[in-house]
Amino acid sequence: MSAPGTDLPGTADTAVAPAGGGLTLADGVRRQVDYWLVVVRRTWKGSVVSSFLSPLLYVVAMGVVLGGFIQGDPDTLEGADSYLAFVVPGLIAAHAMQTAVSETTYPVMGMIKWQKVYDSMLATPLQVHHVVAAHLGFVAVRLATTCAVYNLVMAPFGVFATWWGAVLAFLAQVLVGMCFATLVYGVSARLRSEEGFGVMFRLGVFPLFLFSGAFFPVANLGEVGAWVARLTPLWQGVSLSRMFALDHVTWWLAALNALVLVVLCVLGWFWSVSGLRRRMVS
């Protein structure tokens, strides 16, 4: 029995609730939907330029303007009959990577270190895997939205050979984005200083963006360089997105690309949960 005058509203329920409240993963994510909807309403204006306008200008400059000076040859452009058709699927996949990285670096560290949002979430019956799943779910929605708009804007330019290829290319772009989101989330959860992000962008994101086949066939890098590029997750996504968009699919290679990305996503999930648990609970 508690001492008179010590019971506060809600205290009794909190005291008897078991750790995690017995919540399933779906329940834990559902309880955070209102929070993430508020985040979307308060931040969407700031993301319009980086998510939609900048990539569109990039495609117009690289694909339409610069591409006008390049002779389209399916034999050298991996089945594409124009440079625009070649570059668009790769650029959207690369854009998915950049979006995923931007949403899982400073935002994750901010919720751990500066805003302490994760502290407040974990003071409730929510557990670490609920928090990680909700944050990554928000990233998945951002990826799906930006990639869908990007594809819809580019569709009138004739860059997709079939409608079903466009759908599969879209799924491949979201998949490669989620692959990077889970892997980078795990890194961000372990970093103590934001200075590490500068190294990540300079030595990881920018080289991948330039040399993973988005702008030119990786065969142009030479035998060794091409194989190094093919080992990167972004090349797997670029290859998958481009094959579906052009309807120039080598199915065993598409299956291998998808398998690599799915395996990295699963590993990234466990990497993320263990990283945040070690940081917030241990």
PDB file of C-alpha atoms in Angstrom:
ATOM      1  CA  MET A   1       0.000   0.000   0.000  1.00  0.00           C
ATOM      2  CA  SER A   2       1.350   3.410  -0.855  1.00  0.00           C
ATOM      3  CA  ALA A   3       1.589   6.181   1.666  1.00  0.00           C
ATOM      4  CA  PRO A   4      -1.325   8.633   1.714  1.00  0.00           C
ATOM      5  CA  GLY A   5      -0.814  11.552  -0.600  1.00  0.00           C
ATOM      6  CA  THR A   6       1.915   9.903  -2.704  1.00  0.00           C
ATOM      7  CA  ASP A   7      -0.307   8.639  -5.537  1.00  0.00           C
ATOM      8  CA  LEU A   8      -0.181  10.893  -8.598  1.00  0.00           C
ATOM      9  CA  PRO A   9      -2.334  10.577 -11.710  1.00  0.00           C
ATOM     10  CA  GLY A  10      -0.973   7.779 -13.870  1.00  0.00           C
ATOM     11  CA  THR A  11       1.701   6.738 -11.356  1.00  0.00           C
ATOM     12  CA  ALA A  12       0.038   3.467 -10.419  1.00  0.00           C
ATOM     13  CA  ASP A  13      -0.344   2.338 -14.042  1.00  0.00           C
ATOM     14  CA  THR A  14       3.263   3.168 -14.787  1.00  0.00           C
ATOM     15  CA  ALA A  15       4.463   1.290 -11.741  1.00  0.00           C
ATOM     16  CA  VAL A  16       2.726  -1.955 -12.632  1.00  0.00           C
ATOM     17  CA  ALA A  17       3.473  -1.832 -16.361  1.00  0.00           C
ATOM     18  CA  PRO A  18       6.103  -4.400 -17.337  1.00  0.00           C
ATOM     19  CA  ALA A  19       9.224  -3.299 -19.185  1.00  0.00           C
ATOM     20  CA  GLY A  20       8.199  -2.656 -22.774  1.00  0.00           C
ATOM     21  CA  GLY A  21       4.542  -2.876 -21.741  1.00  0.00           C
ATOM     22  CA  GLY A  22       4.306  -6.155 -23.648  1.00  0.00           C
ATOM     23  CA  LEU A  23       4.016  -4.159 -26.858  1.00  0.00           C
ATOM     24  CA  THR A  24       4.424  -5.824 -30.180  1.00  0.00           C
ATOM     25  CA  LEU A  25       6.577  -4.135 -32.788  1.00  0.00           C
ATOM     26  CA  ALA A  26       3.466  -2.927 -34.621  1.00  0.00           C
ATOM     27  CA  ASP A  27       1.936  -1.518 -31.426  1.00  0.00           C
ATOM     28  CA  GLY A  28       5.153   0.279 -30.546  1.00  0.00           C
ATOM     29  CA  VAL A  29       5.409   1.865 -33.979  1.00  0.00           C
ATOM     30  CA  ARG A  30       1.705   2.811 -34.021  1.00  0.00           C
ATOM     31  CA  ARG A  31       2.071   4.731 -30.750  1.00  0.00           C
ATOM     32  CA  GLN A  32       4.683   6.985 -32.388  1.00  0.00           C
ATOM     33  CA  VAL A  33       2.756   7.780 -35.553  1.00  0.00           C
ATOM     34  CA  ASP A  34       1.353  11.041 -34.184  1.00  0.00           C
ATOM     35  CA  TYR A  35       4.860  12.235 -33.265  1.00  0.00           C
ATOM     36  CA  TRP A  36       6.232  11.567 -36.737  1.00  0.00           C
ATOM     37  CA  LEU A  37       3.205  13.186 -38.375  1.00  0.00           C
ATOM     38  CA  VAL A  38       3.981  16.332 -36.400  1.00  0.00           C
ATOM     39  CA  VAL A  39       7.601  16.122 -37.597  1.00  0.00           C
ATOM     40  CA  VAL A  40       6.414  15.854 -41.207  1.00  0.00           C
ATOM     41  CA  ARG A  41       4.059  18.831 -40.872  1.00  0.00           C
ATOM     42  CA  ARG A  42       6.792  20.997 -39.365  1.00  0.00           C
ATOM     43  CA  THR A  43       9.643  20.053 -41.718  1.00  0.00           C
ATOM     44  CA  TRP A  44       8.186  19.297 -45.158  1.00  0.00           C
ATOM     45  CA  LYS A  45       8.706  22.833 -46.480  1.00  0.00           C
ATOM     46  CA  GLY A  46      12.411  22.690 -45.679  1.00  0.00           C
ATOM     47  CA  SER A  47      12.840  19.408 -47.536  1.00  0.00           C
ATOM     48  CA  VAL A  48      11.105  20.411 -50.770  1.00  0.00           C
ATOM     49  CA  VAL A  49      14.197  21.963 -52.359  1.00  0.00           C
ATOM     50  CA  SER A  50      16.611  19.175 -51.392  1.00  0.00           C
ATOM     51  CA  SER A  51      14.136  16.386 -52.137  1.00  0.00           C
ATOM     52  CA  PHE A  52      12.548  17.527 -55.368  1.00  0.00           C
ATOM     53  CA  LEU A  53      13.909  20.699 -56.951  1.00  0.00           C
ATOM     54  CA  SER A  54      17.653  19.996 -56.717  1.00  0.00           C
ATOM     55  CA  PRO A  55      17.442  16.445 -58.137  1.00  0.00           C
ATOM     56  CA  LEU A  56      15.195  17.628 -60.934  1.00  0.00           C
ATOM     57  CA  LEU A  57      17.642  20.359 -61.896  1.00  0.00           C
ATOM     58  CA  TYR A  58      20.433  17.781 -61.729  1.00  0.00           C
ATOM     59  CA  VAL A  59      18.641  15.527 -64.200  1.00  0.00           C
ATOM     60  CA  VAL A  60      17.838  18.380 -66.552  1.00  0.00           C
ATOM     61  CA  ALA A  61      21.466  19.546 -66.509  1.00  0.00           C
ATOM     62  CA  MET A  62      23.108  16.123 -66.764  1.00  0.00           C
ATOM     63  CA  GLY A  63      20.536  14.152 -68.707  1.00  0.00           C
ATOM     64  CA  VAL A  64      18.908  16.679 -71.012  1.00  0.00           C
ATOM     65  CA  VAL A  65      21.561  19.356 -71.577  1.00  0.00           C
ATOM     66  CA  LEU A  66      24.804  17.365 -71.270  1.00  0.00           C
ATOM     67  CA  GLY A  67      23.128  14.235 -72.621  1.00  0.00           C
ATOM     68  CA  GLY A  68      22.356  16.092 -75.836  1.00  0.00           C
ATOM     69  CA  PHE A  69      26.076  15.987 -76.669  1.00  0.00           C
ATOM     70  CA  ILE A  70      26.400  12.231 -76.072  1.00  0.00           C
ATOM     71  CA  GLN A  71      25.603   9.699 -78.759  1.00  0.00           C
ATOM     72  CA  GLY A  72      23.169   7.140 -77.395  1.00  0.00           C
ATOM     73  CA  ASP A  73      24.480   3.635 -78.005  1.00  0.00           C
ATOM     74  CA  PRO A  74      22.768   0.697 -76.240  1.00  0.00           C
ATOM     75  CA  ASP A  75      25.978  -1.334 -76.493  1.00  0.00           C
ATOM     76  CA  THR A  76      27.945   1.166 -74.389  1.00  0.00           C
ATOM     77  CA  LEU A  77      25.095   2.519 -72.223  1.00  0.00           C
ATOM     78  CA  GLU A  78      23.915  -0.808 -70.754  1.00  0.00           C
ATOM     79  CA  GLY A  79      20.920  -1.038 -73.088  1.00  0.00           C
ATOM     80  CA  ALA A  80      19.874   2.638 -73.013  1.00  0.00           C
ATOM     81  CA  ASP A  81      19.280   4.359 -76.338  1.00  0.00           C
ATOM     82  CA  SER A  82      19.981   7.821 -74.887  1.00  0.00           C
ATOM     83  CA  TYR A  83      22.117   9.239 -72.098  1.00  0.00           C
ATOM     84  CA  LEU A  84      18.991  10.593 -70.395  1.00  0.00           C
ATOM     85  CA  ALA A  85      17.457   7.106 -70.208  1.00  0.00           C
ATOM     86  CA  PHE A  86      20.786   5.802 -68.898  1.00  0.00           C
ATOM     87  CA  VAL A  87      21.376   8.415 -66.217  1.00  0.00           C
ATOM     88  CA  VAL A  88      17.891   8.905 -64.729  1.00  0.00           C
ATOM     89  CA  PRO A  89      17.440   5.489 -63.026  1.00  0.00           C
ATOM     90  CA  GLY A  90      20.927   5.720 -61.546  1.00  0.00           C
ATOM     91  CA  LEU A  91      20.461   9.277 -60.341  1.00  0.00           C
ATOM     92  CA  ILE A  92      17.199   8.402 -58.592  1.00  0.00           C
ATOM     93  CA  ALA A  93      18.895   5.472 -56.842  1.00  0.00           C
ATOM     94  CA  ALA A  94      21.777   7.753 -55.818  1.00  0.00           C
ATOM     95  CA  HIS A  95      19.291  10.341 -54.620  1.00  0.00           C
ATOM     96  CA  ALA A  96      17.622   7.655 -52.470  1.00  0.00           C
ATOM     97  CA  MET A  97      21.015   6.982 -50.892  1.00  0.00           C
ATOM     98  CA  GLN A  98      21.588  10.661 -50.164  1.00  0.00           C
ATOM     99  CA  THR A  99      18.111  11.092 -48.696  1.00  0.00           C
ATOM    100  CA  ALA A 100      18.574   8.063 -46.461  1.00  0.00           C
ATOM    101  CA  VAL A 101      21.954   9.272 -45.233  1.00  0.00           C
ATOM    102  CA  SER A 102      20.695  12.792 -44.539  1.00  0.00           C
ATOM    103  CA  GLU A 103      17.764  11.411 -42.523  1.00  0.00           C
ATOM    104  CA  THR A 104      19.873   9.046 -40.420  1.00  0.00           C
ATOM    105  CA  THR A 105      22.924  11.118 -39.536  1.00  0.00           C
ATOM    106  CA  TYR A 106      22.257  14.476 -37.840  1.00  0.00           C
ATOM    107  CA  PRO A 107      18.583  13.708 -37.051  1.00  0.00           C
ATOM    108  CA  VAL A 108      19.540  10.505 -35.197  1.00  0.00           C
ATOM    109  CA  MET A 109      22.354  12.171 -33.286  1.00  0.00           C
ATOM    110  CA  GLY A 110      20.082  15.109 -32.492  1.00  0.00           C
ATOM    111  CA  MET A 111      17.443  12.850 -30.976  1.00  0.00           C
ATOM    112  CA  ILE A 112      20.132  11.119 -28.895  1.00  0.00           C
ATOM    113  CA  LYS A 113      22.442  13.948 -27.921  1.00  0.00           C
ATOM    114  CA  TRP A 114      20.872  17.374 -28.340  1.00  0.00           C
ATOM    115  CA  GLN A 115      17.078  17.115 -28.193  1.00  0.00           C
ATOM    116  CA  LYS A 116      16.948  13.995 -25.983  1.00  0.00           C
ATOM    117  CA  VAL A 117      13.812  12.804 -27.785  1.00  0.00           C
ATOM    118  CA  TYR A 118      14.857   9.173 -27.532  1.00  0.00           C
ATOM    119  CA  ASP A 119      15.279   9.574 -23.774  1.00  0.00           C
ATOM    120  CA  SER A 120      11.686  10.698 -23.443  1.00  0.00           C
ATOM    121  CA  MET A 121      10.446   7.923 -25.717  1.00  0.00           C
ATOM    122  CA  LEU A 122      12.312   5.242 -23.788  1.00  0.00           C
ATOM    123  CA  ALA A 123      10.932   6.566 -20.484  1.00  0.00           C
ATOM    124  CA  THR A 124       7.571   5.175 -21.671  1.00  0.00           C
ATOM    125  CA  PRO A 125       6.733   1.492 -22.296  1.00  0.00           C
ATOM    126  CA  LEU A 126       8.421   1.822 -25.701  1.00  0.00           C
ATOM    127  CA  GLN A 127      11.569  -0.214 -26.235  1.00  0.00           C
ATOM    128  CA  VAL A 128      14.607   0.417 -28.392  1.00  0.00           C
ATOM    129  CA  HIS A 129      13.430  -1.668 -31.337  1.00  0.00           C
ATOM    130  CA  HIS A 130      10.099   0.224 -31.361  1.00  0.00           C
ATOM    131  CA  VAL A 131      11.945   3.542 -31.545  1.00  0.00           C
ATOM    132  CA  VAL A 132      14.288   2.369 -34.307  1.00  0.00           C
ATOM    133  CA  ALA A 133      11.446   0.865 -36.350  1.00  0.00           C
ATOM    134  CA  ALA A 134       9.366   4.054 -36.164  1.00  0.00           C
ATOM    135  CA  HIS A 135      12.292   6.266 -37.178  1.00  0.00           C
ATOM    136  CA  LEU A 136      13.223   3.974 -40.062  1.00  0.00           C
ATOM    137  CA  GLY A 137       9.546   3.823 -41.041  1.00  0.00           C
ATOM    138  CA  PHE A 138       9.556   7.600 -41.301  1.00  0.00           C
ATOM    139  CA  VAL A 139      12.660   7.372 -43.517  1.00  0.00           C
ATOM    140  CA  ALA A 140      10.926   4.763 -45.692  1.00  0.00           C
ATOM    141  CA  VAL A 141       7.980   7.118 -46.212  1.00  0.00           C
ATOM    142  CA  ARG A 142      10.341   9.954 -47.128  1.00  0.00           C
ATOM    143  CA  LEU A 143      12.158   7.693 -49.598  1.00  0.00           C
ATOM    144  CA  ALA A 144       8.924   6.444 -51.154  1.00  0.00           C
ATOM    145  CA  THR A 145       7.594   9.983 -51.521  1.00  0.00           C
ATOM    146  CA  THR A 146      10.713  11.510 -53.047  1.00  0.00           C
ATOM    147  CA  CYS A 147      11.395   8.581 -55.393  1.00  0.00           C
ATOM    148  CA  ALA A 148       7.745   8.429 -56.512  1.00  0.00           C
ATOM    149  CA  VAL A 149       7.633  12.130 -57.337  1.00  0.00           C
ATOM    150  CA  TYR A 150      11.017  11.909 -59.052  1.00  0.00           C
ATOM    151  CA  ASN A 151       9.846   9.000 -61.229  1.00  0.00           C
ATOM    152  CA  LEU A 152       6.515  10.655 -62.057  1.00  0.00           C
ATOM    153  CA  VAL A 153       8.251  13.858 -63.137  1.00  0.00           C
ATOM    154  CA  MET A 154      10.696  11.950 -65.360  1.00  0.00           C
ATOM    155  CA  ALA A 155       8.142   9.570 -66.884  1.00  0.00           C
ATOM    156  CA  PRO A 156       7.001  12.037 -69.620  1.00  0.00           C
ATOM    157  CA  PHE A 157      10.627  12.191 -70.853  1.00  0.00           C
ATOM    158  CA  GLY A 158      10.292   8.580 -72.031  1.00  0.00           C
ATOM    159  CA  VAL A 159      12.917   7.125 -69.702  1.00  0.00           C
ATOM    160  CA  PHE A 160      10.848   4.057 -68.755  1.00  0.00           C
ATOM    161  CA  ALA A 161      10.344   1.281 -71.284  1.00  0.00           C
ATOM    162  CA  THR A 162       7.358  -0.303 -69.483  1.00  0.00           C
ATOM    163  CA  TRP A 163       4.996   0.661 -66.653  1.00  0.00           C
ATOM    164  CA  TRP A 164       5.839  -2.454 -64.651  1.00  0.00           C
ATOM    165  CA  GLY A 165       9.527  -1.726 -65.086  1.00  0.00           C
ATOM    166  CA  ALA A 166       8.948   1.735 -63.638  1.00  0.00           C
ATOM    167  CA  VAL A 167       7.206   0.197 -60.615  1.00  0.00           C
ATOM    168  CA  LEU A 168      10.011  -2.321 -60.033  1.00  0.00           C
ATOM    169  CA  ALA A 169      12.626   0.408 -60.497  1.00  0.00           C
ATOM    170  CA  PHE A 170      10.825   2.484 -57.856  1.00  0.00           C
ATOM    171  CA  LEU A 171      10.871  -0.455 -55.418  1.00  0.00           C
ATOM    172  CA  ALA A 172      14.578  -0.985 -56.115  1.00  0.00           C
ATOM    173  CA  GLN A 173      15.279   2.688 -55.368  1.00  0.00           C
ATOM    174  CA  VAL A 174      13.431   2.538 -52.050  1.00  0.00           C
ATOM    175  CA  LEU A 175      15.233  -0.704 -51.205  1.00  0.00           C
ATOM    176  CA  VAL A 176      18.694   0.763 -51.773  1.00  0.00           C
ATOM    177  CA  GLY A 177      17.677   3.796 -49.718  1.00  0.00           C
ATOM    178  CA  MET A 178      16.577   1.611 -46.826  1.00  0.00           C
ATOM    179  CA  CYS A 179      19.807  -0.366 -47.073  1.00  0.00           C
ATOM    180  CA  PHE A 180      21.798   2.819 -46.453  1.00  0.00           C
ATOM    181  CA  ALA A 181      19.312   4.058 -43.845  1.00  0.00           C
ATOM    182  CA  THR A 182      19.739   1.001 -41.625  1.00  0.00           C
ATOM    183  CA  LEU A 183      23.513   0.876 -42.003  1.00  0.00           C
ATOM    184  CA  VAL A 184      24.045   4.596 -41.378  1.00  0.00           C
ATOM    185  CA  TYR A 185      21.577   4.629 -38.490  1.00  0.00           C
ATOM    186  CA  GLY A 186      23.741   2.049 -36.746  1.00  0.00           C
ATOM    187  CA  VAL A 187      26.820   4.202 -37.264  1.00  0.00           C
ATOM    188  CA  SER A 188      25.067   7.361 -36.050  1.00  0.00           C
ATOM    189  CA  ALA A 189      23.823   5.598 -32.919  1.00  0.00           C
ATOM    190  CA  ARG A 190      27.419   4.759 -32.018  1.00  0.00           C
ATOM    191  CA  LEU A 191      29.087   8.077 -32.890  1.00  0.00           C
ATOM    192  CA  ARG A 192      29.817  10.428 -29.994  1.00  0.00           C
ATOM    193  CA  SER A 193      30.650  13.471 -32.122  1.00  0.00           C
ATOM    194  CA  GLU A 194      29.056  14.873 -35.273  1.00  0.00           C
ATOM    195  CA  GLU A 195      32.542  15.375 -36.735  1.00  0.00           C
ATOM    196  CA  GLY A 196      32.392  11.773 -37.897  1.00  0.00           C
ATOM    197  CA  PHE A 197      29.645  12.685 -40.356  1.00  0.00           C
ATOM    198  CA  GLY A 198      32.046  14.890 -42.302  1.00  0.00           C
ATOM    199  CA  VAL A 199      34.353  11.925 -42.785  1.00  0.00           C
ATOM    200  CA  MET A 200      31.407   9.748 -43.780  1.00  0.00           C
ATOM    201  CA  PHE A 201      30.253  12.192 -46.435  1.00  0.00           C
ATOM    202  CA  ARG A 202      33.742  12.860 -47.846  1.00  0.00           C
ATOM    203  CA  LEU A 203      35.032   9.289 -47.889  1.00  0.00           C
ATOM    204  CA  GLY A 204      31.768   7.416 -48.314  1.00  0.00           C
ATOM    205  CA  VAL A 205      28.784   9.216 -49.775  1.00  0.00           C
ATOM    206  CA  PHE A 206      30.498  11.435 -52.362  1.00  0.00           C
ATOM    207  CA  PRO A 207      32.771   8.723 -53.846  1.00  0.00           C
ATOM    208  CA  LEU A 208      29.823   6.341 -54.017  1.00  0.00           C
ATOM    209  CA  PHE A 209      27.717   8.978 -55.732  1.00  0.00           C
ATOM    210  CA  LEU A 210      30.391   9.620 -58.358  1.00  0.00           C
ATOM    211  CA  PHE A 211      31.815   6.131 -58.973  1.00  0.00           C
ATOM    212  CA  SER A 212      28.962   3.645 -58.502  1.00  0.00           C
ATOM    213  CA  GLY A 213      27.666   3.760 -62.039  1.00  0.00           C
ATOM    214  CA  ALA A 214      25.071   6.525 -61.786  1.00  0.00           C
ATOM    215  CA  PHE A 215      26.781   8.770 -64.357  1.00  0.00           C
ATOM    216  CA  PHE A 216      28.729   6.320 -66.516  1.00  0.00           C
ATOM    217  CA  PRO A 217      29.145   2.543 -66.911  1.00  0.00           C
ATOM    218  CA  VAL A 218      31.504   1.230 -64.260  1.00  0.00           C
ATOM    219  CA  ALA A 219      33.376  -0.665 -66.992  1.00  0.00           C
ATOM    220  CA  ASN A 220      34.991   2.708 -67.780  1.00  0.00           C
ATOM    221  CA  LEU A 221      36.822   2.482 -64.428  1.00  0.00           C
ATOM    222  CA  GLY A 222      38.981  -0.387 -65.632  1.00  0.00           C
ATOM    223  CA  GLU A 223      38.820  -3.989 -64.516  1.00  0.00           C
ATOM    224  CA  VAL A 224      39.830  -3.445 -60.889  1.00  0.00           C
ATOM    225  CA  GLY A 225      37.847  -0.242 -60.465  1.00  0.00           C
ATOM    226  CA  ALA A 226      34.756  -1.833 -61.977  1.00  0.00           C
ATOM    227  CA  TRP A 227      34.845  -4.745 -59.555  1.00  0.00           C
ATOM    228  CA  VAL A 228      35.342  -2.416 -56.595  1.00  0.00           C
ATOM    229  CA  ALA A 229      32.322  -0.399 -57.755  1.00  0.00           C
ATOM    230  CA  ARG A 230      30.237  -3.572 -58.166  1.00  0.00           C
ATOM    231  CA  LEU A 231      30.871  -4.468 -54.527  1.00  0.00           C
ATOM    232  CA  THR A 232      29.151  -1.314 -53.285  1.00  0.00           C
ATOM    233  CA  PRO A 233      25.474  -1.278 -52.229  1.00  0.00           C
ATOM    234  CA  LEU A 234      24.771   1.740 -54.410  1.00  0.00           C
ATOM    235  CA  TRP A 235      25.899  -0.038 -57.573  1.00  0.00           C
ATOM    236  CA  GLN A 236      23.552  -2.909 -56.684  1.00  0.00           C
ATOM    237  CA  GLY A 237      20.688  -0.408 -56.518  1.00  0.00           C
ATOM    238  CA  VAL A 238      21.746   1.479 -59.645  1.00  0.00           C
ATOM    239  CA  SER A 239      22.040  -1.765 -61.603  1.00  0.00           C
ATOM    240  CA  LEU A 240      18.639  -2.981 -60.421  1.00  0.00           C
ATOM    241  CA  SER A 241      16.904   0.343 -61.042  1.00  0.00           C
ATOM    242  CA  ARG A 242      18.411   0.739 -64.509  1.00  0.00           C
ATOM    243  CA  MET A 243      17.656  -2.795 -65.674  1.00  0.00           C
ATOM    244  CA  PHE A 244      13.984  -2.460 -64.744  1.00  0.00           C
ATOM    245  CA  ALA A 245      13.625   1.066 -66.123  1.00  0.00           C
ATOM    246  CA  LEU A 246      15.127   0.093 -69.485  1.00  0.00           C
ATOM    247  CA  ASP A 247      13.415  -3.331 -69.597  1.00  0.00           C
ATOM    248  CA  HIS A 248      16.860  -4.749 -70.197  1.00  0.00           C
ATOM    249  CA  VAL A 249      16.836  -7.261 -67.347  1.00  0.00           C
ATOM    250  CA  THR A 250      19.363  -9.991 -66.686  1.00  0.00           C
ATOM    251  CA  TRP A 251      17.288 -11.904 -64.163  1.00  0.00           C
ATOM    252  CA  TRP A 252      20.049 -13.743 -62.352  1.00  0.00           C
ATOM    253  CA  LEU A 253      21.870 -10.442 -61.850  1.00  0.00           C
ATOM    254  CA  ALA A 254      18.663  -8.702 -60.728  1.00  0.00           C
ATOM    255  CA  ALA A 255      18.049 -11.478 -58.194  1.00  0.00           C
ATOM    256  CA  LEU A 256      21.627 -11.172 -56.933  1.00  0.00           C
ATOM    257  CA  ASN A 257      21.338  -7.357 -56.635  1.00  0.00           C
ATOM    258  CA  ALA A 258      18.065  -7.645 -54.710  1.00  0.00           C
ATOM    259  CA  LEU A 259      19.432 -10.391 -52.460  1.00  0.00           C
ATOM    260  CA  VAL A 260      22.496  -8.326 -51.539  1.00  0.00           C
ATOM    261  CA  LEU A 261      20.362  -5.289 -50.688  1.00  0.00           C
ATOM    262  CA  VAL A 262      17.865  -7.308 -48.619  1.00  0.00           C
ATOM    263  CA  VAL A 263      20.642  -9.024 -46.666  1.00  0.00           C
ATOM    264  CA  LEU A 264      22.300  -5.657 -45.971  1.00  0.00           C
ATOM    265  CA  CYS A 265      18.944  -4.255 -44.828  1.00  0.00           C
ATOM    266  CA  VAL A 266      18.478  -7.115 -42.360  1.00  0.00           C
ATOM    267  CA  LEU A 267      22.035  -6.778 -41.068  1.00  0.00           C
ATOM    268  CA  GLY A 268      21.565  -3.011 -40.865  1.00  0.00           C
ATOM    269  CA  TRP A 269      18.409  -3.447 -38.781  1.00  0.00           C
ATOM    270  CA  PHE A 270      20.213  -5.516 -36.141  1.00  0.00           C
ATOM    271  CA  TRP A 271      23.191  -3.121 -36.345  1.00  0.00           C
ATOM    272  CA  SER A 272      20.880  -0.172 -35.689  1.00  0.00           C
ATOM    273  CA  VAL A 273      18.970  -1.749 -32.796  1.00  0.00           C
ATOM    274  CA  SER A 274      22.124  -2.969 -31.077  1.00  0.00           C
ATOM    275  CA  GLY A 275      23.777   0.435 -31.540  1.00  0.00           C
ATOM    276  CA  LEU A 276      20.911   2.400 -30.028  1.00  0.00           C
ATOM    277  CA  ARG A 277      20.450  -0.127 -27.217  1.00  0.00           C
ATOM    278  CA  ARG A 278      24.117   0.096 -26.306  1.00  0.00           C
ATOM    279  CA  ARG A 279      23.944   3.898 -26.384  1.00  0.00           C
ATOM    280  CA  MET A 280      20.643   4.447 -24.545  1.00  0.00           C
ATOM    281  CA  VAL A 281      20.197   1.440 -22.244  1.00  0.00           C
ATOM    282  CA  SER A 282      23.514  -0.173 -21.397  1.00  0.00           C
TER     283      SER A 282
END
